[in-house]
CSV table of C-alpha atoms in Angstrom, one decimal:
chain,number,residue,atom,x,y,z
A,410,MET,CA,17.3,3.7,-22.7
A,411,LYS,CA,20.9,2.5,-22.7
A,412,LEU,CA,22.1,-1.2,-21.8
A,413,ILE,CA,25.1,-1.6,-19.7
A,414,PRO,CA,26.5,-4.9,-18.8
A,415,LEU,CA,26.8,-5.8,-15.1
A,416,THR,CA,28.4,-8.6,-13.5
A,417,THR,CA,28.9,-10.0,-9.8
A,418,LYS,CA,31.1,-12.8,-8.6
A,419,VAL,CA,30.1,-14.6,-5.9
A,420,ASP,CA,30.6,-18.2,-4.6
A,421,GLY,CA,33.0,-18.4,-7.2
A,422,VAL,CA,30.6,-18.1,-10.2
A,423,VAL,CA,29.7,-15.1,-12.2
A,424,LEU,CA,26.3,-13.7,-12.4
A,425,ARG,CA,25.6,-11.7,-15.5
A,426,GLY,CA,22.9,-8.9,-15.7
A,427,THR,CA,21.8,-5.9,-17.7
A,428,ILE,CA,21.6,-2.2,-16.5
A,429,HIS,CA,18.6,-0.5,-18.3
A,430,ALA,CA,19.2,3.1,-17.4
A,431,PRO,CA,17.4,6.4,-18.7
A,432,GLU,CA,19.0,7.9,-21.9
A,433,HIS,CA,19.7,11.1,-20.3
A,434,ALA,CA,19.2,11.3,-16.4
A,435,PRO,CA,20.6,14.5,-14.9
A,436,HIS,CA,21.6,12.9,-11.5
A,437,PRO,CA,21.4,9.6,-9.9
A,438,THR,CA,18.1,7.9,-10.1
A,439,PRO,CA,15.9,5.4,-8.1
A,440,GLY,CA,17.4,2.0,-8.5
A,441,ALA,CA,15.6,-1.3,-9.2
A,442,VAL,CA,16.4,-4.8,-9.2
A,443,LEU,CA,14.0,-7.5,-10.8
A,444,PHE,CA,14.3,-11.3,-10.4
A,445,HIS,CA,13.0,-13.6,-12.9
A,446,GLY,CA,11.4,-17.1,-12.4
A,447,PHE,CA,12.6,-20.6,-11.8
A,448,GLY,CA,14.2,-22.0,-15.0
A,449,GLY,CA,14.1,-18.6,-16.7
A,450,ASN,CA,16.6,-15.5,-17.3
A,451,ARG,CA,16.8,-11.9,-17.1
A,452,ILE,CA,14.6,-11.3,-20.5
A,453,ASP,CA,12.0,-14.2,-19.4
A,454,PHE,CA,9.0,-15.5,-20.8
A,455,SER,CA,8.0,-13.4,-23.9
A,456,GLY,CA,10.1,-10.5,-22.7
A,457,PHE,CA,8.4,-10.0,-19.2
A,458,MET,CA,11.3,-8.8,-17.3
A,459,VAL,CA,12.3,-6.2,-20.2
A,460,GLN,CA,8.9,-5.2,-20.4
A,461,VAL,CA,8.8,-4.3,-16.6
A,462,ALA,CA,12.1,-2.7,-17.1
A,463,ARG,CA,11.2,-0.2,-19.7
A,464,GLY,CA,8.1,0.9,-17.9
A,465,LEU,CA,10.2,1.5,-14.8
A,466,VAL,CA,13.0,3.3,-16.9
A,467,GLU,CA,10.0,5.7,-18.3
A,468,ARG,CA,9.2,6.6,-14.9
A,469,GLY,CA,13.1,7.6,-14.3
A,470,CYS,CA,14.7,4.4,-12.8
A,471,THR,CA,17.6,2.7,-13.3
A,472,VAL,CA,16.5,-1.0,-13.4
A,473,VAL,CA,18.9,-4.2,-13.3
A,474,THR,CA,17.8,-7.6,-14.4
A,475,TYR,CA,20.2,-10.6,-13.9
A,476,ASP,CA,20.2,-14.5,-14.4
A,477,ARG,CA,20.8,-16.4,-11.2
A,478,ALA,CA,23.3,-19.1,-11.1
A,479,GLY,CA,22.4,-21.7,-13.4
A,480,HIS,CA,20.3,-19.9,-15.7
A,481,GLY,CA,20.7,-17.7,-18.8
A,482,GLU,CA,23.9,-16.5,-19.3
A,483,SER,CA,25.3,-16.7,-15.6
A,484,ASP,CA,28.0,-19.3,-14.7
A,485,GLY,CA,27.0,-22.1,-12.7
A,486,GLU,CA,24.8,-25.4,-13.0
A,487,PHE,CA,21.0,-25.6,-12.9
A,488,PHE,CA,21.7,-28.9,-11.2
A,489,ASP,CA,22.7,-27.0,-8.1
A,490,THR,CA,20.2,-24.2,-7.7
A,491,SER,CA,18.1,-23.5,-4.5
A,492,VAL,CA,16.2,-20.6,-3.0
A,493,THR,CA,18.7,-20.4,-0.4
A,494,ARG,CA,21.6,-20.2,-2.6
A,495,ASP,CA,19.4,-17.5,-5.0
A,496,ILE,CA,18.9,-15.3,-2.0
A,497,ARG,CA,22.5,-15.3,-0.8
A,498,HIS,CA,23.7,-14.2,-4.3
A,499,ALA,CA,21.1,-11.8,-4.4
A,500,HIS,CA,22.4,-9.9,-1.8
A,501,ALA,CA,25.5,-9.7,-3.5
A,502,VAL,CA,24.0,-8.3,-6.6
A,503,LEU,CA,22.2,-5.5,-4.5
A,504,ALA,CA,25.4,-4.4,-3.0
A,505,ASP,CA,26.8,-4.0,-6.5
A,506,VAL,CA,23.7,-2.2,-7.7
A,507,ALA,CA,23.9,0.2,-4.8
A,508,ALA,CA,27.5,1.4,-5.5
A,509,LEU,CA,26.5,2.2,-9.1
A,510,PRO,CA,26.7,5.7,-9.8
A,511,GLN,CA,23.4,6.0,-11.8
A,512,VAL,CA,21.6,5.0,-8.6
A,513,ASP,CA,20.6,6.9,-5.8
A,514,ALA,CA,20.9,4.0,-3.4
A,515,ALA,CA,20.2,6.1,0.0
A,516,ALA,CA,16.8,6.7,-1.4
A,517,GLY,CA,15.9,2.9,-1.3
A,518,LEU,CA,16.0,0.0,-3.9
A,519,HIS,CA,12.9,-1.0,-5.4
A,520,LEU,CA,12.6,-4.9,-5.9
A,521,GLY,CA,10.1,-7.3,-8.0
A,522,GLY,CA,9.9,-10.6,-8.6
A,523,LEU,CA,7.8,-13.1,-10.9
A,524,SER,CA,6.9,-16.5,-9.6
A,525,LEU,CA,9.8,-18.1,-7.7
A,526,GLY,CA,11.8,-14.6,-8.2
A,527,ALA,CA,9.0,-13.2,-5.9
A,528,VAL,CA,9.7,-15.5,-3.3
A,529,ILE,CA,13.4,-14.4,-3.5
A,530,ALA,CA,12.6,-10.7,-3.6
A,531,ALA,CA,10.6,-11.2,-0.5
A,532,CYS,CA,13.1,-12.6,1.4
A,533,VAL,CA,15.8,-10.3,0.2
A,534,ALA,CA,13.7,-7.3,1.0
A,535,ALA,CA,13.3,-8.7,4.5
A,536,GLU,CA,17.0,-9.5,5.2
A,537,SER,CA,18.9,-6.8,3.3
A,538,PRO,CA,21.0,-4.3,5.4
A,539,LEU,CA,20.3,-1.8,2.6
A,540,PRO,CA,17.2,0.3,2.6
A,541,ILE,CA,14.4,-1.2,0.7
A,542,ALA,CA,11.7,1.6,-0.7
A,543,SER,CA,9.4,-0.8,-2.3
A,544,LEU,CA,8.8,-4.7,-3.1
A,545,SER,CA,6.6,-5.8,-6.0
A,546,LEU,CA,5.6,-9.6,-6.4
A,547,TRP,CA,3.9,-11.1,-9.5
A,548,SER,CA,2.4,-14.5,-9.4
A,549,ASN,CA,4.4,-15.7,-6.3
A,550,ALA,CA,5.5,-19.3,-6.1
A,551,ALA,CA,5.4,-20.1,-2.5
A,552,VAL,CA,3.7,-23.2,-3.6
A,553,PHE,CA,7.1,-24.5,-4.3
A,554,VAL,CA,7.5,-25.7,-0.8
A,555,ASP,CA,4.1,-27.6,-0.4
A,556,GLU,CA,4.8,-29.0,-3.9
A,557,ILE,CA,8.0,-30.3,-3.4
A,558,ARG,CA,7.6,-31.5,0.2
A,559,GLY,CA,4.6,-33.5,-1.6
A,560,GLY,CA,6.9,-35.1,-4.2
A,561,THR,CA,6.2,-33.0,-7.0
A,562,ILE,CA,6.7,-29.9,-9.1
A,563,GLN,CA,4.0,-28.5,-11.1
A,564,GLY,CA,2.1,-31.4,-10.9
A,565,ARG,CA,4.8,-33.9,-11.8
A,566,SER,CA,6.6,-36.3,-9.7
A,567,LEU,CA,10.1,-35.9,-8.5
A,568,GLN,CA,10.7,-39.7,-8.7
A,569,THR,CA,13.2,-39.6,-11.2
A,570,LEU,CA,15.5,-37.8,-9.0
A,571,ASP,CA,16.0,-41.4,-7.3
A,572,THR,CA,15.9,-43.5,-10.7
A,573,VAL,CA,18.1,-41.2,-13.1
A,574,GLY,CA,19.6,-38.8,-10.6
A,575,TYR,CA,17.9,-35.7,-11.6
A,576,PHE,CA,14.4,-34.0,-12.5
A,577,ASP,CA,13.9,-32.7,-16.3
A,578,PHE,CA,12.6,-29.3,-15.9
A,579,LEU,CA,11.9,-27.9,-19.2
A,580,GLY,CA,15.2,-29.6,-20.8
A,581,MET,CA,17.3,-28.7,-17.6
A,582,ARG,CA,18.7,-31.3,-15.0
A,583,MET,CA,17.5,-30.1,-11.6
A,584,GLY,CA,19.4,-31.6,-8.7
A,585,ARG,CA,18.5,-32.5,-5.1
A,586,ALA,CA,19.9,-29.3,-3.9
A,587,MET,CA,16.4,-27.7,-4.6
A,588,VAL,CA,14.5,-30.7,-3.0
A,589,ASP,CA,16.8,-30.8,0.4
A,590,ASP,CA,16.3,-26.8,0.5
A,591,ALA,CA,12.7,-26.9,0.3
A,592,ALA,CA,12.2,-29.3,3.4
A,593,SER,CA,13.4,-26.5,5.8
A,594,PHE,CA,12.4,-23.4,3.7
A,595,ASP,CA,9.9,-21.1,5.2
A,596,PRO,CA,9.0,-18.3,2.5
A,597,TYR,CA,6.5,-16.5,4.7
A,598,GLY,CA,8.9,-16.2,7.9
A,599,ARG,CA,11.9,-15.6,6.0
A,600,ALA,CA,9.7,-12.6,4.4
A,601,ALA,CA,8.2,-11.4,7.7
A,602,GLU,CA,10.3,-8.7,8.7
A,603,TYR,CA,10.0,-6.7,5.7
A,604,GLY,CA,8.4,-3.4,6.8
A,605,GLY,CA,7.8,-1.5,3.7
A,606,PRO,CA,5.2,-0.7,0.8
A,607,ALA,CA,4.6,-4.1,-1.1
A,608,LEU,CA,2.5,-4.7,-4.5
A,609,VAL,CA,1.0,-8.1,-4.7
A,610,MET,CA,-0.5,-9.2,-7.8
A,611,HIS,CA,-2.0,-12.8,-8.8
A,612,GLY,CA,-4.1,-13.7,-11.3
A,613,THR,CA,-7.5,-16.0,-10.9
A,614,SER,CA,-6.0,-18.5,-13.7
A,615,ASP,CA,-2.8,-18.7,-12.3
A,616,PHE,CA,-1.9,-22.4,-11.4
A,617,VAL,CA,-0.6,-21.2,-8.3
A,618,PRO,CA,-3.6,-20.6,-6.1
A,619,VAL,CA,-4.6,-17.2,-4.8
A,620,GLU,CA,-4.5,-18.3,-1.5
A,621,TYR,CA,-0.4,-18.1,-1.8
A,622,ALA,CA,-0.6,-14.2,-2.6
A,623,ARG,CA,-3.0,-13.8,0.2
A,624,ARG,CA,-0.8,-14.8,2.9
A,625,TYR,CA,2.0,-12.2,1.8
A,626,ALA,CA,-1.0,-9.5,2.3
A,627,GLU,CA,-1.9,-11.0,5.5
A,628,LEU,CA,1.7,-11.1,6.7
A,629,TRP,CA,2.2,-7.6,5.8
A,630,GLY,CA,-1.4,-6.1,6.7
A,631,ASP,CA,-2.0,-2.5,5.8
A,632,GLN,CA,1.6,-2.1,4.1
A,633,ALA,CA,0.2,-4.8,1.2
A,634,ASP,CA,-1.8,-3.6,-1.8
A,635,LEU,CA,-3.2,-7.2,-3.0
A,636,ARG,CA,-4.3,-7.0,-6.7
A,637,ILE,CA,-6.3,-10.0,-7.8
A,638,VAL,CA,-6.9,-9.9,-11.4
A,639,GLU,CA,-9.5,-11.7,-13.2
A,640,ASP,CA,-8.6,-14.5,-15.7
A,641,ALA,CA,-4.4,-13.6,-15.7
A,642,ASP,CA,-2.4,-16.3,-15.9
A,643,HIS,CA,1.0,-16.9,-14.1
A,644,GLY,CA,3.1,-15.4,-16.9
A,645,TRP,CA,0.4,-12.8,-17.4
A,646,ALA,CA,0.5,-13.7,-21.1
A,647,THR,CA,-2.1,-11.5,-22.7
A,648,VAL,CA,-1.6,-8.0,-23.9
A,649,PRO,CA,-4.0,-6.4,-21.4
A,650,HIS,CA,-2.8,-8.5,-18.4
A,651,ARG,CA,0.7,-7.8,-19.3
A,652,GLU,CA,0.1,-3.8,-20.0
A,653,LEU,CA,-1.8,-3.7,-16.6
A,654,LEU,CA,1.1,-5.5,-14.8
A,655,VAL,CA,3.7,-3.1,-16.3
A,656,GLU,CA,1.7,-0.1,-15.8
A,657,THR,CA,0.4,-0.7,-12.3
A,658,THR,CA,4.0,-1.5,-11.0
A,659,ALA,CA,5.6,1.5,-12.4
A,660,SER,CA,3.0,3.6,-10.9
A,661,PHE,CA,3.5,2.1,-7.5
A,662,VAL,CA,7.3,2.1,-7.9
A,663,SER,CA,7.2,6.0,-8.9
A,664,ALA,CA,5.1,6.9,-5.9
A,665,HIS,CA,7.3,5.6,-3.3
A,666,ALA,CA,10.5,6.3,-5.2
A,667,GLN,CA,8.8,10.2,-5.0
A,668,ALA,CA,7.8,9.6,-1.4
A,669,VAL,CA,11.5,8.8,-0.2
A,670,ARG,CA,13.3,11.3,-2.0
């Protein structure tokens, strides 16, 4: 596998990513873009994104992971992060990925996302002018809208936004942009127009209730493959659960890559 740097400039910030490419691909390959979780980066918790990328490369895909604005090595401040901004930036990244010589964009791109990245991936899949061949959602965090409207994130009060001017999210300052955006953001409404195949994976030990995954499956009907995995947590943080997720996703993407070629 070859690792190649990728940068996209949008809204005056540089987003930095990595192209994971097969070592000896004889022709352009299916392309995939993976979206990390809130506060994470393109490697993500215990190498989640890298493991998924490697699984897809082994099936012949070229995979791009990148740090969203204010995350990882990308420009911007976490203080300014919002899902609407992340979706807008994601469309610019997809345009750059589609232009890569390694990628067969005409056959459709494959999108995957973890946690809040799953929410972003679903909206991008529904709204992209590019053909999207498949969508994989892991531990979707659509709950963020209900939490923020109720004055919390992951069970913690957002009151410090008013008292000290920011919310301390794992050592990073989150500003009001995330809260203001959630007031009108509709994760299911914005994802509704996606009409392709979708893999929806969620664990019964996730702090996000399974019902949030079921709503995506209900939204897309027969196009959705819902997998509820006993005892899996939000980060799929055991070896058996992580291996199951990577293998299930790689098989799903591979099947739909073959279908569109």
